[in-house]
Amino acid sequence: MQLKMGYKLMFFLQAVQMEDPIQLKEEGNKYFQASDYEKALQSYTQAIKLNKDKALQAVLYRNRAACFLKKEEYAKAASDASRAIDINASDIKALYRRSQALEKLGKLDQAFKDAQKCATLEPRNKNFQETLRRLGANIQEKLRIQFSTDLRVQKMFEILLDENSDKEKREKAANNLIVLGREEAGAERIFQNNGVNLLLQLIETKNPELILAAVRTLSGMCTGHKARATAILHYLGIDSICMWMSVDNEEISLAVCNLLQTITDCLLGQGKEEHHGKEEALVLDTKKDLKMITMRLLDMLVSKNVSGQGRDRALNLLNKNIPRKDLKDHDNSRSIFVIDNGLKKILKVVGQIPEMPDCLPLTENTQLTASVLLNKLYDDLRCDPERDNYRLICEEYIKSKIDPQNMDKTLHAVQIVSGVLQGPFDLGNKLLGMKGVMEMMVALCGSEREIDQLVAVEALIHASTKLSRATFIITNGVTLLKEIYKKTKNEKIKIRALVGLCKLGSAGGTDYGLRQFAEGSTEKLAKQCRKWLCNTSIDARTRKWAVEGLSYLTLDADVKDDFVEDEPALKAMFDLAKASDKTILYSVASALVNCTNSYDTKELVPELVQLAKFSKQHVPEEHPKDKKDFVVKRVKRLLKAGVVSALACMVKADSAILTDQSKELIARVFLALCEDPKDRGTIVAQGGGKALIPLALEGTDVGKIKASHALAKIAAISNPDIAFPGERVYEVVRPLVSLLNTERDGLQNYEALLGLTNFSGRSDKLRLKIVKEKALPDIENYMFENHDQLRQAATECMCNLVVNKEVQERFVADGNDRLKLVVLLCGEDDEKVQVAAAGALAMLTAAQKKLCSKMTQVTTQWLEILQRLCLHDNMEIQHRGLVIAFNLISADKELAKKLVESELLEILTYVGKQEDHPKKQHIISVARDCLTKCMDYELIKPLSQA
């Protein structure tokens, strides 16, 4: 009982102490002196909350200001120093700290005043006098630059607004203005000197070059500055910005889109640059402005006055800024707002039929981008009631479009369902279950109107992805699709009907009637698809359907072989892939996976095959054209046709277009292309190395592993400076390290180790990056591996890594067997392992004298192993052994004595006495150096004195 009371009293006293402001101040001082500014900040803040004494409060604010200065939070430092000064106007420490903070914030005149007060209070303080001189000089320089910048800005606008100015002068002035707008000082001078109004005048000239210059300058001025961005938004007006974005000029539309994105980033507090010389502006709640921008973008979606490009820009901005970036963030209010106020507008875009006269202006990507937005909004919902609300809005909108008396209106309803199926598929599947929707699709297929057939066939294709729906379509729609294919003369409908039949065969796990329909040959269908693909008179949207057809048909070995021989068809497909459309990317990637046989295949167990044959069951046999030599030929043809450039372009597509599934397929193709070492140089030259890095870092787990393996194949044999120039090489390290895993196969581990060995031999910065990625434990584990090649590769990698000081320190540290492992590996029978291990040991003992004595303690076999190295037939191993011996002798006289008393002296004498020989001279010289060192220690005498 007394013990419990004692504990309670102790806890009570501790709690009282922690509530004492003076105690907390002392604690904060200790943390500050230990450079733990975060904990010091917490202590001072707690003390401020508890303290009631004014004098102490001033000290606490002053001390907290010092913490903020150290943390480079200058606005907060200035604020706290001001609070201390409010309590005590002559607090010299607070004045000086505020002066330091204001200087960093760029408020030199105010900083000068505070420094002046400090110098008045302590006239003999040299630090204050020096600060005054520095600030005075900086203020003069700032005024000079400001005056110069103002003149430059004025001159630029005069040239730009003068219609009689020389064209070359105007272009130069426009470019200079853009550059100036990107600099903080320049942006502020433009803003302060009526620049926004003058830029607006440039936009109103309707000269495309001047408009671009003005918009890009405005973007630079808004970047990282919330107050300026807000002021510019209000001055220009969101209606004007959206109107400029709506123009049918791709460059201007994109530039205005970037401007609006920059403004949005500022309002959301994203994309903010760190400017330590600038105070972060105080801006009122930005939610109102963000809602205004969102509403205007939603209005753009359904306006006939907006160009197709403008509509795409609005959709892209909504895609980028509305859904949450991180699902851990619980606030999905922006998505809820868009669903409540704009879901029907997005559905209207999805439901547009380009072939109908009342269609809104669209590009080839508009409706697909709208489907992507539908999907992102649906994925951003957090609970079933939110998803039910989304579904009900969709159902209500679709029902409002279904009208048996108005076929055109009903057609829009089908198109909406088709569009939703390309977005949130689960929702689309529920919409298919609405009464009469599937029946309506099948009925429209039988219509005599081509537009009905076109929309219905597309809808059936998207619906057939789900097996349950595919069964319904197989029962009710296959015959119709065949009839449409045979009878229609409209190529747009014909190709879609063919893709529908292909997709139904895939969904049903069979080619359901396809071979019979094609009179026994899928090659004929593929040939027709290739013709459509190469026919540039057909619109791009229809040709993309040909690629989708080929993505199914190339599962046939004969088809894929014929396809890669058709270079014009390949190049046509690659050109379409560069258009960066979600469907085309997936279809192209699927076709290439089929052509390179880079899909997963199940290995047939021979015993089970024999058993199946014995029981007279069908055993699938590999097609002759799926054998390795045919696959290799196809890969070579693809490389010759420029597949790497096409894949590199596909990887650059927007994240909304390039799905994780597409990334995985592209990674599979790259891995197949990298199989032959002779082709890897071509792949690097065409941008394959650069394209693989994002694939290895983002996507599905399988996709990341495949891309990492492809990178390992390139890294293993290529010069890193050429394959991954500049800083890019450091991004490759993590994917390589990710392959060092027992769950990966032996080849993946082996080639990753080769790549890391290559990298670790290039620079110490790369070696440090490998260490920071925590690769050392895995590399050490593989040095124990029974597999000869893995053990060799890991030892070679370690041989390169031990040059790094941090790695050396890990060998020096107590309580590990790293050095023992290297010593024992020097005694292995495998010469390649011996070369690497002896090299590592030679470098370690040369760099760290402690390791020389430690080497003699880690194993009793050390001397025997060293002697074997020094007598080895392999001159490279022998040389490294003698270098180790020299390092041990040089490290310590007692250690040298131990070696002289052993048989090693005879070995050194034997090698050192040999006649000079060019091939062996490096070995003989080291042996002689060892003997000379021993003589210096007076452990042995020169031969003449013996």
PDB file of N, CA and C in Angstrom, residues 72 181-185 187 219-226 228 262 265-266 269-281:
ATOM      1  N   GLU A  72      13.753  27.505 -40.088  1.00  0.00           N
ATOM      2  CA  GLU A  72      13.551  28.289 -41.313  1.00  0.00           C
ATOM      3  C   GLU A  72      12.080  28.629 -41.545  1.00  0.00           C
ATOM      4  N   GLY A 181       8.498  36.680 -65.582  1.00  0.00           N
ATOM      5  CA  GLY A 181       7.332  36.268 -64.810  1.00  0.00           C
ATOM      6  C   GLY A 181       7.586  35.056 -63.934  1.00  0.00           C
ATOM      7  N   ARG A 182       8.584  34.246 -64.305  1.00  0.00           N
ATOM      8  CA  ARG A 182       8.911  33.041 -63.533  1.00  0.00           C
ATOM      9  C   ARG A 182       9.823  33.344 -62.353  1.00  0.00           C
ATOM     10  N   GLU A 183      10.444  34.535 -62.365  1.00  0.00           N
ATOM     11  CA  GLU A 183      11.310  34.926 -61.256  1.00  0.00           C
ATOM     12  C   GLU A 183      10.469  35.697 -60.232  1.00  0.00           C
ATOM     13  N   GLU A 184      10.710  35.427 -58.957  1.00  0.00           N
ATOM     14  CA  GLU A 184       9.888  36.054 -57.915  1.00  0.00           C
ATOM     15  C   GLU A 184       9.954  37.579 -57.974  1.00  0.00           C
ATOM     16  N   ALA A 185      11.174  38.126 -58.071  1.00  0.00           N
ATOM     17  CA  ALA A 185      11.327  39.587 -58.096  1.00  0.00           C
ATOM     18  C   ALA A 185      10.643  40.173 -59.333  1.00  0.00           C
ATOM     19  N   ALA A 187       8.217  38.807 -61.190  1.00  0.00           N
ATOM     20  CA  ALA A 187       6.754  38.626 -61.111  1.00  0.00           C
ATOM     21  C   ALA A 187       6.125  39.713 -60.255  1.00  0.00           C
ATOM     22  N   SER A 219       1.015  32.603 -65.784  1.00  0.00           N
ATOM     23  CA  SER A 219       1.261  31.320 -65.096  1.00  0.00           C
ATOM     24  C   SER A 219       2.481  31.420 -64.201  1.00  0.00           C
ATOM     25  N   GLY A 220       3.552  32.025 -64.738  1.00  0.00           N
ATOM     26  CA  GLY A 220       4.764  32.199 -63.940  1.00  0.00           C
ATOM     27  C   GLY A 220       4.523  33.062 -62.716  1.00  0.00           C
ATOM     28  N   MET A 221       3.735  34.116 -62.886  1.00  0.00           N
ATOM     29  CA  MET A 221       3.441  35.032 -61.775  1.00  0.00           C
ATOM     30  C   MET A 221       2.622  34.363 -60.673  1.00  0.00           C
ATOM     31  N   CYS A 222       1.792  33.407 -61.058  1.00  0.00           N
ATOM     32  CA  CYS A 222       0.916  32.738 -60.074  1.00  0.00           C
ATOM     33  C   CYS A 222       1.625  31.621 -59.319  1.00  0.00           C
ATOM     34  N   THR A 223       2.649  31.047 -59.921  1.00  0.00           N
ATOM     35  CA  THR A 223       3.289  29.858 -59.347  1.00  0.00           C
ATOM     36  C   THR A 223       3.812  30.112 -57.936  1.00  0.00           C
ATOM     37  N   GLY A 224       3.325  29.304 -56.992  1.00  0.00           N
ATOM     38  CA  GLY A 224       3.824  29.351 -55.618  1.00  0.00           C
ATOM     39  C   GLY A 224       3.457  30.596 -54.830  1.00  0.00           C
ATOM     40  N   HIS A 225       2.497  31.402 -55.318  1.00  0.00           N
ATOM     41  CA  HIS A 225       2.137  32.636 -54.599  1.00  0.00           C
ATOM     42  C   HIS A 225       0.616  32.751 -54.535  1.00  0.00           C
ATOM     43  N   LYS A 226       0.049  32.323 -53.418  1.00  0.00           N
ATOM     44  CA  LYS A 226      -1.410  32.245 -53.281  1.00  0.00           C
ATOM     45  C   LYS A 226      -2.094  33.607 -53.424  1.00  0.00           C
ATOM     46  N   ARG A 228      -1.071  36.384 -54.963  1.00  0.00           N
ATOM     47  CA  ARG A 228      -1.013  36.905 -56.325  1.00  0.00           C
ATOM     48  C   ARG A 228      -1.930  36.104 -57.238  1.00  0.00           C
ATOM     49  N   THR A 262      -2.318  26.114 -62.377  1.00  0.00           N
ATOM     50  CA  THR A 262      -1.395  26.782 -61.455  1.00  0.00           C
ATOM     51  C   THR A 262      -2.171  27.538 -60.376  1.00  0.00           C
ATOM     52  N   ASP A 265      -3.677  24.989 -58.019  1.00  0.00           N
ATOM     53  CA  ASP A 265      -2.647  24.452 -57.115  1.00  0.00           C
ATOM     54  C   ASP A 265      -2.404  25.393 -55.941  1.00  0.00           C
ATOM     55  N   CYS A 266      -2.351  26.688 -56.251  1.00  0.00           N
ATOM     56  CA  CYS A 266      -2.132  27.681 -55.184  1.00  0.00           C
ATOM     57  C   CYS A 266      -3.303  27.692 -54.200  1.00  0.00           C
ATOM     58  N   GLY A 269      -3.203  24.811 -52.042  1.00  0.00           N
ATOM     59  CA  GLY A 269      -1.982  24.720 -51.235  1.00  0.00           C
ATOM     60  C   GLY A 269      -1.039  23.666 -51.746  1.00  0.00           C
ATOM     61  N   GLN A 270      -1.149  23.320 -53.062  1.00  0.00           N
ATOM     62  CA  GLN A 270      -0.271  22.316 -53.668  1.00  0.00           C
ATOM     63  C   GLN A 270       0.707  23.008 -54.603  1.00  0.00           C
ATOM     64  N   GLY A 271       1.758  22.263 -54.983  1.00  0.00           N
ATOM     65  CA  GLY A 271       2.725  22.786 -55.939  1.00  0.00           C
ATOM     66  C   GLY A 271       3.422  24.030 -55.450  1.00  0.00           C
ATOM     67  N   LYS A 272       3.493  24.184 -54.115  1.00  0.00           N
ATOM     68  CA  LYS A 272       4.073  25.393 -53.540  1.00  0.00           C
ATOM     69  C   LYS A 272       5.584  25.281 -53.512  1.00  0.00           C
ATOM     70  N   GLU A 273       6.253  26.301 -53.984  1.00  0.00           N
ATOM     71  CA  GLU A 273       7.705  26.311 -53.956  1.00  0.00           C
ATOM     72  C   GLU A 273       8.171  26.932 -52.644  1.00  0.00           C
ATOM     73  N   GLU A 274       9.348  26.472 -52.214  1.00  0.00           N
ATOM     74  CA  GLU A 274       9.904  27.023 -50.977  1.00  0.00           C
ATOM     75  C   GLU A 274      10.686  28.285 -51.308  1.00  0.00           C
ATOM     76  N   HIS A 275      10.189  29.428 -50.876  1.00  0.00           N
ATOM     77  CA  HIS A 275      10.896  30.690 -51.053  1.00  0.00           C
ATOM     78  C   HIS A 275      11.190  31.231 -49.661  1.00  0.00           C
ATOM     79  N   HIS A 276      12.410  30.996 -49.166  1.00  0.00           N
ATOM     80  CA  HIS A 276      12.724  31.449 -47.807  1.00  0.00           C
ATOM     81  C   HIS A 276      12.867  32.967 -47.731  1.00  0.00           C
ATOM     82  N   GLY A 277      12.995  33.624 -48.881  1.00  0.00           N
ATOM     83  CA  GLY A 277      13.133  35.067 -48.856  1.00  0.00           C
ATOM     84  C   GLY A 277      11.815  35.767 -49.086  1.00  0.00           C
ATOM     85  N   LYS A 278      10.712  35.070 -48.853  1.00  0.00           N
ATOM     86  CA  LYS A 278       9.407  35.659 -49.155  1.00  0.00           C
ATOM     87  C   LYS A 278       8.400  35.229 -48.102  1.00  0.00           C
ATOM     88  N   GLU A 279       7.611  36.145 -47.627  1.00  0.00           N
ATOM     89  CA  GLU A 279       6.602  35.805 -46.624  1.00  0.00           C
ATOM     90  C   GLU A 279       5.420  35.145 -47.301  1.00  0.00           C
ATOM     91  N   GLU A 280       4.975  34.071 -46.721  1.00  0.00           N
ATOM     92  CA  GLU A 280       3.796  33.395 -47.267  1.00  0.00           C
ATOM     93  C   GLU A 280       2.579  34.297 -47.061  1.00  0.00           C
ATOM     94  N   ALA A 281       1.908  34.563 -48.159  1.00  0.00           N
ATOM     95  CA  ALA A 281       0.803  35.531 -48.113  1.00  0.00           C
ATOM     96  C   ALA A 281      -0.377  34.983 -47.312  1.00  0.00           C
TER      97      ALA A 281
END
